[in-house]
Each structure stands twice: as structure tokens, then as C-alpha cells.
Amino acid sequence: MTEPVKVLTEFVHEDESWTIDRYLRAGGYEAARKACTEMQPEEIIDFVKRSGLRGRGGAGFPTGLKWSFVPKDTDRPKFLALNGDESEPGTFKDRLVMERWPHSIIEGALIACRAVGISTVYLYIRGEMPLGYRRLVGAVKEAYDRGFLGKNIFGIDGFDVDMTIHRGAGAYICGEETGMLSSIEGGRGYPKLKPPFPAVSGLFGMPTVVNNVVTIAYLPYIFGRGIEWWRSFGTEKSPGLMPYSVSGHVERRGVYELPLGVTLRELFELAGGWSRPMKAVIPGGSSSKVLRLPDAWDVPMTFEGPMEAGSMLGSAAVVFMDETVCMVDALYNLLRFYEHESCGQCTPCREGTGWSVKIVRRIAQGKGRPGDIETLLGIADQAIGKTICVFAEAFGWPIQSYVALFRDEFEAYIRKGAHVAHGAQPQAAAHAG
Amino acid sequence: MSAETVDKRELSPEARKEFEWLCGRYPRRRAVLLPLLRIIEREFGCIDEAGMALAAELIGISAAEVKSVVSFYTHYKRDTDGKYVIWVCNTLPCALRGARELTDALERKLGVRCGQRTADGRFSLKKAECLASCDTAPCMQIDDDHYDHVTEQQLDEILARYE
Ligand SMILES: Cc1cc2nc3c(=O)[nH]c(=O)nc-3n(C[C@H](O)[C@H](O)[C@H](O)COP(=O)(O)O)c2cc1C
């Protein structure tokens, strides 16, 4: 049985865990001090590369490699944009760290800034997290007061870092990195075509590193405790720890910090299991493909594990569903989310989300038509890979996987106009507005 | 709307100071638009035509530009909203754990459907798209206050806090 390893989450349940005094008592800011004063920027990047740290925001991109793409010999200002938008349904790990252990993010940001030669940081927090916003603003103020932000940090001449908390205003697409940059620039949260990648031309057209807040929050621990320690968790390709967000049908929902590679069964058991037989699990946030249970119980939650099972680790947001869940309904729920959140720039996504909601609603209301399933799959197929950002995948993958794995339920609905899941409530039909 | 029908607004000295400070935090003034809209929302209770005109003037862009941005985001309080906005999360992880029942109870108590405003203008009830609080569903937010594990029995007491 894989045991929880509490690093970012060790003190989060304490009162006042978010204060700088609590953080300093836990040894806070020492790792960054050491890294920034004793290592050359190149060495820091190399260290992160060797640690094998990969992004915790969803795509799992190697962090050190990403940093190395930023041009070195340039007079242009460079930026660090921290992604705390956390809007992927099922995900709530970033909220916990931002609300209750915010100084780990600031300390990690200092290491990133030193490595890449950055002096301006923006942290984008979603609008629906007012408490996180207040805590981060407070933490930044404390850090300035104690000299961990501002000028000549750690006594290093010219090591200046400014950090500003930028509050969003309700838009899932602002979690997509270039959508987030547009939003920081003061515009609609429209994603931008890549290339150019943010590392070369990002915020205000300048070289920009975009990292998830939890990716950054792990840095002080990796530098403080060493590569060997970090690599003692997880696997060769997926080293280290991950805060898994576990929700849906389990007794004790919450954030579980564990090594990468924990199985879905272990997560389920750690979260207290559930009283009814299980039917399905979403392993990596609502955009990742749904997996069938019991088939997926032994899938290891590494970057590779869910992929081999036909899905992805994504944001490590695990949503369990028991046998009462109607999969037509579940898909309808998610597609309404995606319809609402499509930014509308690209036709296949703007129209595809709308059409697919209408079709699944029709099916859920018992008015499905022969050919509806094929049309749905066609919509997904025509959107995936054909838009500016991968939002098209985010709504296309659910369509493909719910239909592929639970086709019998969709067909039965269309044939009989009724749900077939045991005890399932046809909520969609009852509440289609 | 013509300029005459929009009453002219000004920021309070304190808000003005905050705005000036923000201008120093970004290399371009335009980037201050989202935070400025939060200031305006706080100062005037919501963002209306006059508020957008004020933002346009302070940033130095057209009111249409501001409107285009405001309309992209769902979380700013608008003049069409009630005094308090209730956001009830209904996305899948919450739906699995009682979000529908909470939404139904709110609709019954307030006498409106999701997406509507009560007749007295006190509340707007809105469906939230994931509040990143899937571990505490059913959950809701009233303006900046977050409520976890909300039961129907608690609703009267909670709603009474919002006069
Ligand atoms: C539609 C969409 C939504 C996303 N939402 C988030 C998010 O809320 N938070 C996040 O960190 N990354 C999100 N991402 C991934 C980011 O684009 C980006 O890969 C990530 O922030 C990079 O940080 P990392 O390398 O540290 O993981 C999203 C991507 C897409 C396509």
C-alpha cells in the first residue's frame, strides 16, 4: 500500500498555516536562499532537469526543459506567469496550496526567477477564489516586509523580484496558458496560436515562463532535500509527489499527497471507499477520458499509466462514479460546462460544443434519433486537433470515451427513451432548460 | 447609449491610489483593466454603463473595448444582477454529491430558477461552473463568501445574513 507523503500538505490543517512565521518555522525560504546564493542560474536549471520535475498543471511538460527555452542573451524583460486558475472540474489541489501554504509558491518562484533571469512575477488566481486571493496578497506583503521580495533578495546584488497577484473573473479558458496571458494583458481570455511559444513570445510579447503553482511550490523541497529524495518517489519517468484531488463517490473526498504511481484502487481505499459497486473513474480532470471500473483499478497514476489505459494523468483530479450514475447524464453535465466555457474563437469548438449539448440533451430527454451517436463522434472528430488550443480535445475526449465505453447506455436511451443505469436519476431530462 | 445619459463617476481617493499603484505593477496600463474592474465593482456595488465608461477613461480605451472584456467574464457583478449573487456549483463532481438537491432547495426558497433574480432584487441565483471545491460539495458562494457541505436546513440561516 502506498502511503501518503505530506510535503506541501504537511501543515495545511493548522490554524494560521498561511503565515510567513509558520512557514519560516518549517524551514521556509532556506532552500531558495541556498540555491540562489550558491548555484549559478545554469546549474539551477540543470538541477531541475535532473530532478525530472514535470508540470503539475495538466500537460506534464518537463519543467527544467521549459525554462531552458527562454532566450539567455536578451535585454528584453522576461516574465514568470504562475497558473492558479484551477478550473478543470475535479481539481482542487492548487486551491489548498494557495489558501493554506502560499509561501511555498513564492519561494519556488524565487528559484525560477534566479534560474531564468526574471524579475517580474504574476500569479493568476481564478476569480472564484476570494479567500485564496486574500491569502496570496497577504503572503506577498509579508514576503516584501521580510525582504524575500523586492530588491537585492538574499543579499544578492541586483537580484530583484516583484510579484503581483492577478485575480481572474470567471472563465475556464484562462487556465490555458496563452488564454491566461491574454487575461493578464487586460483582454478577453483568448488563447493564442503557438508557435511562438510563451518562452519566446509570451506576456506583452516578451519571453515568459508559465508554470502551475504546485509545480513551483515543489521546488523548495526538491532543492532543500535533494534530487535523490525526490526521485525516491514515483518512477524513472514520473518521479516525485503529486497532490491528488479525489472526489465523487468516496467516503472521504480531499487532497491526497502521494508518490506518482499510486494506483486508482489505492486512492479509492485511502479515501475510504464507497458503499456501492463502482462503475467508472475520471483519472485526470473532466477533460481526461473516462475509464471503466473494475478494469482500471490497477492503473498506476504516473504520467504514463493512465495514457496506456487510454486516458491521461492531467491534473490528477480523480472523480469516482458508482453504478447509479447515468453516463448519458454525466456526459450531458460536462458538455454543458464546455459549451459555457468555450471562448468562441474557433468554429469547430464554438459550434461543436453547442451542437453536442443539444444532441445529448435530446438523448437524455428520450428524444434521441438513430444516428445521434455517429453525429456526436463526428463533432468530436472534427474539432480535435483543429483549433487554436486543446480545449477541443477537452470536450472531444469525454464525448469519445463516454460513448465508446458506455455505448449501450446511449443506445438504450435512444431506443427506449430511458436510462438503463441501475437506480440512476435522469437529471438531465428533468432539468433541461 | 449616448454620453449624456451616463452619469459621470469618480473613484474615491483611496481607490484612486490603489489604481495608481496597480499602474506601476504592469508595463502597460491596459493590463490594469481586470483589477480596475474589481475596484469599480467594489466602489459602486456592480459594474454598469457608468462604471465601464469610467474604466475606459482611466485606462484610455473605448467603452466598447471595456464592454467586450466585461462580457467575456462571468464573475463581475453587473447592474442586472441582484444585490447578492449566489453561485451554486453544479458541475459533475458536485452533481454526484447533492448539487441538484441544493439547487432545487435554493430555487424553492427564493422562488426563482437558476439564472434569475428575485423580485425584490436581493439575490441572483446562478449556476457556477466548478468552484474548485469538489471535496466539499454541495457548495455555493454568495459574493465572496464560500459555503461548504451546505444542507437545505442551513439555507434560511445563511440567506438571512444577506439583508
Ligand atoms: C482548456 C485548458 C485549461 C487549462 N487549465 C489549467 C489550469 O487551470 N491550471 C493549470 O495550471 N494549467 C491549466 N492548463 C494547462 C496550461 O496550459 C499549462 O500547460 C500549464 O499551466 C503549464 O504549467 P506546468 O508546466 O507547470 O504544468 C489548461 C490547459 C487547457 C488546454
XYZ file of C-alpha atoms and ligand atoms in Angstrom:
627
model
C 0.000 0.000 0.000
C 1.413 3.372 -0.996
C 1.470 5.742 1.956
C 0.734 9.471 1.800
C 3.857 11.645 1.899
C 2.950 15.043 3.218
C 5.210 17.769 1.963
C 3.123 20.631 0.629
C 0.247 19.414 2.751
C 2.119 18.725 5.993
C 0.914 21.776 7.891
C -2.106 22.881 5.880
C -4.602 21.851 8.537
C -3.004 24.044 11.176
C -4.505 27.355 12.045
C -2.514 30.226 10.518
C -0.623 27.806 8.279
C -0.562 30.530 5.635
C 1.543 32.996 7.626
C 5.208 33.624 6.974
C 6.089 32.874 10.588
C 4.651 29.374 10.292
C 6.470 28.903 7.005
C 9.788 30.103 8.422
C 9.406 27.777 11.415
C 9.133 24.902 8.935
C 12.443 25.989 7.428
C 10.898 28.151 4.748
C 12.986 30.251 2.330
C 16.189 28.397 3.273
C 16.204 26.231 0.116
C 15.785 29.248 -2.132
C 18.454 31.131 -0.228
C 20.866 28.275 -0.721
C 20.028 27.732 -4.385
C 20.158 31.430 -5.249
C 23.366 32.203 -3.379
C 25.338 29.047 -4.050
C 24.328 27.998 -7.558
C 24.733 29.612 -10.949
C 21.496 30.068 -12.954
C 22.617 27.368 -15.385
C 23.215 24.981 -12.507
C 19.736 25.616 -11.138
C 18.159 24.778 -14.494
C 20.319 21.686 -14.749
C 19.304 20.634 -11.248
C 15.607 20.922 -12.111
C 16.212 18.936 -15.295
C 17.966 16.171 -13.395
C 15.221 16.049 -10.763
C 12.813 15.027 -13.510
C 10.177 17.509 -12.286
C 7.259 17.686 -14.704
C 4.404 20.188 -14.746
C 1.518 19.603 -12.335
C -0.873 21.746 -14.390
C -2.088 19.069 -16.771
C 0.364 18.588 -19.603
C 3.289 17.171 -17.606
C 5.935 19.081 -19.521
C 9.476 18.797 -18.079
C 9.977 21.988 -16.073
C 13.742 22.408 -16.484
C 13.459 21.918 -20.215
C 10.737 24.555 -20.443
C 12.936 27.051 -18.614
C 15.845 26.339 -20.937
C 13.799 27.506 -23.945
C 13.862 31.087 -22.696
C 16.494 33.060 -24.616
C 19.534 33.803 -22.432
C 21.166 36.723 -24.149
C 18.388 39.204 -24.378
C 17.846 42.673 -22.938
C 14.086 42.278 -23.146
C 12.295 41.838 -19.845
C 11.219 38.285 -19.063
C 8.217 37.230 -17.031
C 7.091 34.365 -14.847
C 3.345 33.744 -15.054
C 2.069 31.366 -12.401
C -1.072 29.475 -13.234
C -3.519 29.344 -10.349
C -6.641 29.402 -12.477
C -7.567 25.839 -11.490
C -10.886 25.476 -13.268
C -10.682 21.924 -14.543
C -13.688 20.217 -12.916
C -12.484 17.794 -10.252
C -9.297 19.713 -9.447
C -8.776 21.467 -6.113
C -5.118 20.892 -5.187
C -3.960 24.401 -6.177
C -6.660 25.980 -4.032
C -5.359 24.143 -0.964
C -1.785 25.291 -1.503
C -2.721 28.869 -2.405
C -5.046 29.229 0.573
C -3.027 27.388 3.189
C 0.647 27.143 2.157
C 1.177 30.142 -0.123
C 4.788 30.900 0.793
C 5.934 27.687 -0.877
C 4.796 29.225 -4.163
C 6.651 32.483 -3.524
C 9.818 30.632 -2.516
C 9.623 28.393 -5.583
C 9.101 31.454 -7.758
C 12.339 32.954 -6.430
C 14.245 29.860 -7.571
C 12.648 30.034 -11.021
C 13.398 33.751 -11.302
C 17.030 33.258 -10.358
C 17.410 30.431 -12.866
C 15.860 32.224 -15.821
C 16.801 35.808 -15.033
C 13.303 37.068 -14.311
C 12.352 39.968 -12.088
C 8.587 40.185 -12.553
C 6.088 37.531 -11.496
C 2.333 37.477 -11.966
C 0.238 34.880 -10.228
C -3.141 34.400 -11.867
C -5.767 33.175 -9.432
C -9.271 32.432 -10.588
C -11.976 34.909 -9.658
C -13.977 32.376 -7.680
C -11.254 32.059 -5.039
C -11.570 35.233 -2.965
C -10.025 33.605 0.103
C -7.026 32.373 -1.878
C -6.669 35.846 -3.333
C -6.628 37.470 0.097
C -4.178 34.916 1.456
C -1.817 35.326 -1.501
C -1.946 39.105 -1.331
C -1.172 38.818 2.381
C 1.680 36.390 1.781
C 3.221 38.640 -0.873
C 3.062 41.581 1.516
C 4.738 39.539 4.255
C 7.442 38.444 1.823
C 8.145 42.076 0.858
C 8.273 43.073 4.521
C 10.851 40.390 5.275
C 12.919 41.049 2.183
C 12.013 37.870 0.271
C 10.541 40.012 -2.477
C 11.796 43.382 -3.629
C 15.408 44.377 -4.142
C 18.688 42.532 -3.550
C 16.972 39.429 -2.235
C 19.183 37.170 -0.062
C 21.720 39.956 -0.204
C 22.451 39.220 -3.840
C 23.265 42.443 -5.606
C 20.724 43.002 -8.371
C 18.542 40.008 -7.564
C 15.229 41.904 -7.642
C 11.861 40.186 -7.847
C 8.423 41.778 -7.859
C 5.293 39.707 -7.576
C 1.700 40.708 -8.241
C -1.426 38.655 -7.662
C -3.767 38.985 -10.630
C -7.343 37.999 -9.965
C -9.375 36.432 -12.766
C -13.080 36.904 -13.235
C -14.649 33.568 -14.101
C -13.518 31.814 -17.286
C -12.150 28.265 -17.538
C -10.189 29.096 -20.656
C -7.949 31.429 -18.647
C -6.310 28.230 -17.349
C -4.965 27.553 -20.827
C -1.575 29.214 -20.724
C -1.972 31.680 -23.568
C -5.573 32.436 -22.551
C -4.185 33.303 -19.143
C -1.602 35.627 -20.698
C -4.337 37.405 -22.689
C -6.277 37.834 -19.483
C -3.292 39.287 -17.621
C -2.801 41.696 -20.530
C -6.304 43.001 -19.869
C -8.217 41.332 -22.652
C -10.755 38.603 -23.217
C -9.139 35.309 -22.274
C -8.449 34.284 -25.842
C -5.783 31.621 -26.373
C -3.151 32.463 -28.954
C -1.703 30.391 -31.746
C 1.518 28.524 -30.926
C 4.235 28.902 -32.073
C 5.542 31.280 -30.993
C 5.566 29.642 -27.572
C 5.408 31.812 -24.452
C 9.059 31.037 -23.684
C 9.960 33.148 -26.714
C 6.994 35.489 -27.031
C 4.566 35.458 -24.143
C 3.294 38.136 -21.819
C 3.398 41.559 -23.535
C 5.284 39.802 -26.324
C 8.217 39.059 -24.022
C 9.841 35.731 -23.082
C 7.641 34.157 -20.426
C 7.737 31.036 -18.298
C 4.302 29.634 -17.498
C 4.091 27.153 -14.648
C 1.369 25.733 -12.498
C 1.513 26.984 -8.894
C 2.015 23.478 -7.480
C 4.871 22.711 -9.871
C 6.582 25.799 -8.493
C 5.663 25.040 -4.879
C 7.586 21.745 -5.047
C 10.852 23.462 -5.992
C 11.907 24.482 -2.464
C 11.554 20.855 -1.353
C 13.468 19.446 -4.296
C 16.308 21.910 -3.672
C 16.150 21.537 0.086
C 16.028 17.750 0.246
C 17.789 16.837 -2.950
C 17.272 15.041 -6.211
C 17.765 11.638 -4.654
C 14.994 12.264 -2.150
C 12.627 13.482 -4.900
C 13.463 10.558 -7.133
C 12.891 8.087 -4.311
C 9.194 8.618 -5.077
C 7.440 7.601 -8.264
C 9.127 6.101 -11.283
C 12.048 6.927 -13.552
C 9.886 8.906 -15.991
C 7.415 10.156 -13.403
C 9.416 10.961 -10.295
C 8.192 12.720 -7.216
C 4.978 13.560 -5.465
C 1.572 14.741 -6.557
C -1.378 16.180 -4.657
C -4.274 14.105 -5.999
C -7.736 15.656 -5.815
C -10.160 12.830 -5.031
C -13.880 13.464 -5.357
C -17.189 11.942 -6.382
C -18.273 8.680 -4.826
C -15.820 8.080 -1.986
C -16.306 8.484 1.761
C -13.517 10.997 2.392
C -13.016 13.340 -0.510
C -9.966 15.563 -0.389
C -6.413 16.229 -1.476
C -4.102 13.231 -1.005
C -0.415 13.887 -1.468
C 1.273 10.706 -2.619
C 4.060 9.475 -4.850
C 3.295 9.289 -8.536
C 2.431 5.710 -9.368
C -0.193 5.148 -6.697
C -2.973 3.043 -8.218
C -6.562 4.148 -8.584
C -7.540 1.366 -6.198
C -5.161 2.673 -3.546
C -6.542 6.187 -3.913
C -10.074 4.839 -3.613
C -9.207 2.893 -0.477
C -7.303 5.773 1.112
C -10.385 7.881 0.565
C -12.462 5.367 2.472
C -14.083 3.525 -0.427
C -17.803 3.655 -1.076
C -20.847 1.634 -0.159
C -21.991 0.742 -3.665
C -20.266 -1.034 -6.539
C -18.220 1.300 -8.727
C -18.693 1.855 -12.399
C -16.281 4.459 -13.748
C -13.468 6.828 -12.884
C -12.135 10.022 -14.417
C -8.375 9.949 -13.680
C -7.173 13.419 -14.634
C -9.917 16.039 -14.510
C -13.093 16.247 -16.546
C -11.229 16.592 -19.843
C -9.463 13.273 -19.494
C -11.122 10.205 -20.921
C -13.323 8.265 -18.529
C -12.188 4.743 -17.606
C -14.316 1.769 -16.719
C -14.206 0.097 -13.332
C -13.253 -2.556 -12.324
C -10.967 -2.595 -15.401
C -8.973 0.471 -14.333
C -8.404 -0.310 -10.645
C -4.731 -1.165 -11.070
C -3.804 1.721 -13.342
C -0.757 3.443 -11.792
C -1.153 7.205 -11.615
C 2.060 8.188 -13.346
C 2.239 10.338 -16.470
C 2.335 7.113 -18.493
C -0.128 4.889 -16.598
C -3.462 6.448 -17.487
C -2.178 7.076 -21.012
C -1.576 3.380 -21.521
C -5.104 2.765 -20.253
C -6.438 5.227 -22.836
C -6.639 8.412 -20.787
C -4.213 10.806 -19.098
C -2.917 11.910 -15.709
C -3.894 15.509 -16.490
C -4.279 17.466 -13.274
C -4.511 14.229 -11.211
C -8.124 15.007 -10.364
C -9.764 11.659 -9.763
C -13.562 11.502 -9.867
C -15.131 8.192 -8.866
C -18.611 7.212 -10.043
C -20.735 4.384 -8.684
C -23.204 2.177 -10.532
C -26.122 4.578 -10.072
C -24.565 7.181 -12.337
C -26.206 7.503 -15.715
C -23.415 8.086 -18.211
C -25.617 9.982 -20.645
C -26.351 12.344 -17.822
C -22.712 12.607 -16.780
C -21.690 13.495 -20.327
C -24.540 15.985 -20.590
C -23.352 17.680 -17.415
C -19.794 18.007 -18.710
C -20.798 19.166 -22.164
C -22.879 21.956 -20.655
C -19.726 23.029 -18.865
C -17.705 23.030 -22.081
C -20.408 24.811 -24.055
C -20.453 27.536 -21.437
C -16.675 27.823 -21.300
C -15.699 27.707 -24.995
C -14.116 31.077 -25.756
C -15.771 31.099 -29.160
C -12.760 31.933 -31.309
C -12.666 28.692 -33.311
C -15.742 27.450 -35.148
C -15.295 23.694 -34.507
C -15.206 24.338 -30.770
C -17.806 27.110 -30.517
C -20.324 25.267 -32.687
C -19.266 21.759 -31.714
C -19.822 22.303 -28.002
C -23.269 23.766 -28.704
C -24.355 21.021 -31.078
C -23.124 18.243 -28.847
C -25.025 19.620 -25.831
C -28.220 19.776 -27.886
C -27.805 16.206 -29.083
C -27.005 14.726 -25.682
C -29.834 16.703 -24.086
C -32.189 15.331 -26.718
C -30.999 11.793 -25.990
C -31.378 12.358 -22.252
C -34.914 13.606 -22.754
C -35.836 10.419 -24.563
C -35.976 12.085 -27.958
C -32.748 10.673 -29.354
C -32.649 9.750 -33.010
C -30.852 6.958 -34.837
C -27.536 8.393 -35.999
C -27.129 10.700 -32.998
C -24.166 8.732 -31.671
C -22.377 8.918 -35.002
C -23.064 12.652 -35.227
C -21.625 13.174 -31.758
C -18.478 11.264 -32.616
C -18.236 13.225 -35.852
C -18.373 16.525 -33.954
C -15.547 15.399 -31.665
C -13.535 14.186 -34.619
C -13.942 17.455 -36.495
C -12.871 19.544 -33.526
C -9.913 17.630 -32.111
C -6.613 18.945 -33.451
C -8.298 21.669 -35.492
C -8.419 24.589 -33.088
C -6.063 27.181 -31.608
C -5.830 25.471 -28.235
C -6.602 21.994 -26.927
C -9.980 22.951 -25.496
C -11.367 20.983 -28.448
C -9.701 17.881 -27.036
C -11.034 18.769 -23.602
C -14.632 18.369 -24.779
C -13.925 15.857 -27.551
C -12.265 13.260 -25.348
C -15.214 12.981 -22.959
C -17.560 12.513 -25.932
C -15.369 9.825 -27.426
C -14.797 7.936 -24.193
C -18.296 8.033 -22.684
C -19.757 6.852 -25.969
C -17.085 4.218 -26.582
C -17.211 2.690 -23.099
C -20.913 3.077 -22.352
C -22.419 2.902 -25.797
C -25.098 0.505 -24.567
C -26.486 3.224 -22.300
C -26.642 5.768 -25.106
C -28.258 3.258 -27.445
C -30.801 2.145 -24.868
C -31.756 5.771 -24.251
C -32.224 6.335 -27.946
C -34.196 3.100 -28.387
C -36.373 3.257 -25.309
C -36.095 6.866 -24.292
C -34.981 5.828 -20.820
C -31.874 5.388 -18.780
C -30.527 1.938 -18.046
C -28.116 2.578 -15.190
C -29.213 0.849 -12.027
C -31.131 3.340 -9.932
C -29.815 6.267 -11.935
C -31.681 9.543 -11.810
C -32.401 11.084 -15.191
C -31.461 14.557 -14.002
C -30.663 15.925 -17.377
C -34.113 15.180 -18.695
C -35.767 16.660 -15.646
C -33.777 19.832 -15.704
C -33.069 20.584 -19.316
C -33.908 24.246 -19.604
C -26.301 54.808 -25.088
C -25.295 58.435 -25.511
C -22.749 60.008 -23.259
C -25.331 62.354 -21.692
C -27.368 59.528 -20.188
C -24.373 58.097 -18.368
C -23.815 59.792 -15.049
C -20.182 60.583 -14.546
C -18.353 58.635 -11.883
C -15.157 59.110 -9.979
C -13.093 56.798 -7.844
C -12.753 57.607 -4.168
C -9.294 58.956 -3.271
C -8.390 55.629 -1.693
C -9.461 53.637 -4.765
C -7.670 56.130 -6.962
C -4.471 55.464 -5.030
C -4.896 51.736 -5.435
C -5.379 52.211 -9.161
C -2.240 54.321 -9.458
C -0.306 51.702 -7.513
C -1.566 48.991 -9.876
C -0.436 51.029 -12.872
C 3.086 50.733 -11.537
C 2.830 46.956 -11.292
C 2.354 46.319 -15.035
C 4.386 47.519 -18.008
C 1.192 48.526 -19.808
C -1.811 50.355 -18.472
C -4.185 48.098 -20.356
C -3.193 45.207 -18.090
C -4.731 47.051 -15.163
C -8.206 46.683 -16.692
C -9.237 43.493 -14.856
C -8.079 44.657 -11.426
C -9.593 48.096 -12.080
C -12.953 46.472 -12.825
C -12.746 44.799 -9.399
C -12.148 48.200 -7.817
C -15.114 49.670 -9.648
C -17.274 46.689 -8.681
C -16.351 47.236 -5.042
C -16.758 51.014 -5.120
C -20.126 51.134 -6.846
C -21.605 47.747 -5.940
C -21.617 46.495 -9.508
C -20.335 47.207 -12.975
C -22.798 49.221 -15.042
C -22.558 51.517 -18.062
C -21.153 54.365 -15.992
C -18.616 52.036 -14.407
C -17.470 50.800 -17.791
C -17.200 54.378 -19.034
C -15.047 55.194 -16.030
C -12.799 52.199 -16.678
C -12.466 53.227 -20.314
C -11.462 56.739 -19.352
C -8.931 55.618 -16.745
C -7.303 53.031 -18.996
C -7.510 55.144 -22.118
C -9.501 52.769 -24.311
C -13.013 52.880 -25.752
C -16.048 51.920 -23.709
C -16.791 49.272 -26.338
C -13.421 47.663 -25.613
C -14.240 47.578 -21.925
C -17.656 46.107 -22.607
C -16.118 43.421 -24.755
C -13.877 42.397 -21.875
C -16.545 42.617 -19.181
C -18.933 40.479 -21.205
C -16.316 37.743 -21.605
C -16.119 37.080 -17.881
C -18.928 35.750 -15.733
C -17.787 36.740 -12.280
C -18.137 40.516 -12.333
C -21.310 41.719 -10.689
C -23.429 43.571 -13.222
C -26.280 46.035 -12.768
C -28.668 43.340 -13.977
C -27.688 41.152 -11.003
C -29.286 41.094 -7.595
C -27.657 42.817 -4.648
C -26.060 39.475 -3.773
C -25.136 36.780 -6.244
C -25.438 33.153 -5.203
C -23.221 30.807 -7.177
C -24.190 27.175 -6.763
C -21.847 24.663 -8.297
C -23.491 22.041 -10.472
C -20.585 20.567 -12.390
C -20.151 16.788 -12.360
C -18.192 16.170 -9.119
C -20.741 18.323 -7.260
C -23.674 16.842 -9.170
C -22.592 13.422 -7.897
C -22.806 14.695 -4.330
C -26.061 16.558 -3.988
C -25.690 19.735 -6.038
C -29.047 19.205 -7.722
C -30.839 18.926 -4.397
C -29.184 22.094 -3.125
C -30.047 23.939 -6.322
C -33.656 22.757 -6.097
C -33.865 23.915 -2.489
C -32.455 27.332 -3.394
C -34.892 27.666 -6.277
C -37.790 26.809 -3.974
C -36.705 29.180 -1.207
C -36.020 32.096 -3.499
C -38.902 31.436 -5.860
C -36.685 31.765 -8.937
C -34.954 29.432 -11.344
C -31.200 29.318 -11.766
C -30.198 32.290 -13.873
C -32.919 34.548 -12.459
C -33.118 37.376 -9.938
C -35.579 37.560 -7.072
C -38.434 40.042 -7.455
C -37.104 42.218 -4.619
C -33.710 42.378 -6.311
C -31.947 40.891 -3.314
C -30.496 37.763 -4.890
C -29.448 36.421 -8.242
C -29.159 32.652 -8.379
C -26.548 31.354 -10.806
C -25.115 28.002 -11.747
C -21.372 28.018 -11.201
C -19.048 26.092 -13.476
C -16.912 24.293 -10.924
C -15.808 26.199 -7.818
C -12.696 24.003 -7.332
C -14.295 22.724 -4.168
C -15.348 19.250 -5.271
C -14.345 17.790 -1.897
C -16.935 19.842 -0.027
C -19.934 19.519 -2.356
C -22.643 20.564 -2.272
C -21.146 24.017 -2.100
C -22.011 27.561 -3.034
C -20.696 31.092 -2.855
C -22.568 34.256 -2.004
C -20.455 37.081 -3.357
C -17.063 36.482 -1.739
C -18.276 34.082 0.960
C -17.785 30.372 0.354
C -20.068 27.743 1.939
C -19.147 24.040 2.129
C -21.342 20.981 2.676
C -24.494 23.089 2.507
C -27.708 21.447 3.650
C -31.226 22.623 2.982
C -31.721 23.140 6.719
C -28.923 25.725 6.815
C -30.267 27.831 3.980
C -32.650 30.086 5.919
C -29.973 30.993 8.392
C -27.356 31.621 5.696
C -29.627 33.671 3.462
C -30.742 35.797 6.424
C -27.182 37.126 6.697
C -27.661 38.944 3.417
C -30.009 41.841 4.053
C -8.517 24.271 -21.580
C -7.296 24.221 -20.715
C -7.389 24.559 -19.373
C -6.261 24.530 -18.550
N -6.399 24.877 -17.248
C -5.289 24.900 -16.446
C -5.386 25.324 -15.091
O -6.476 25.664 -14.601
N -4.245 25.352 -14.341
C -3.022 24.985 -14.853
O -2.018 25.033 -14.148
N -2.908 24.565 -16.137
C -4.009 24.529 -16.938
N -3.871 24.150 -18.255
C -2.514 23.800 -18.737
C -1.724 25.054 -19.103
O -1.998 25.382 -20.461
C -0.203 24.852 -18.975
O 0.157 23.672 -19.608
C 0.294 24.773 -17.544
O -0.152 25.851 -16.767
C 1.813 24.760 -17.534
O 2.328 24.613 -16.221
P 3.150 23.318 -15.793
O 4.136 23.008 -16.872
O 3.775 23.698 -14.515
O 2.136 22.222 -15.627
C -5.004 24.149 -19.087
C -4.932 23.802 -20.430
C -6.053 23.825 -21.237
C -5.919 23.452 -22.672
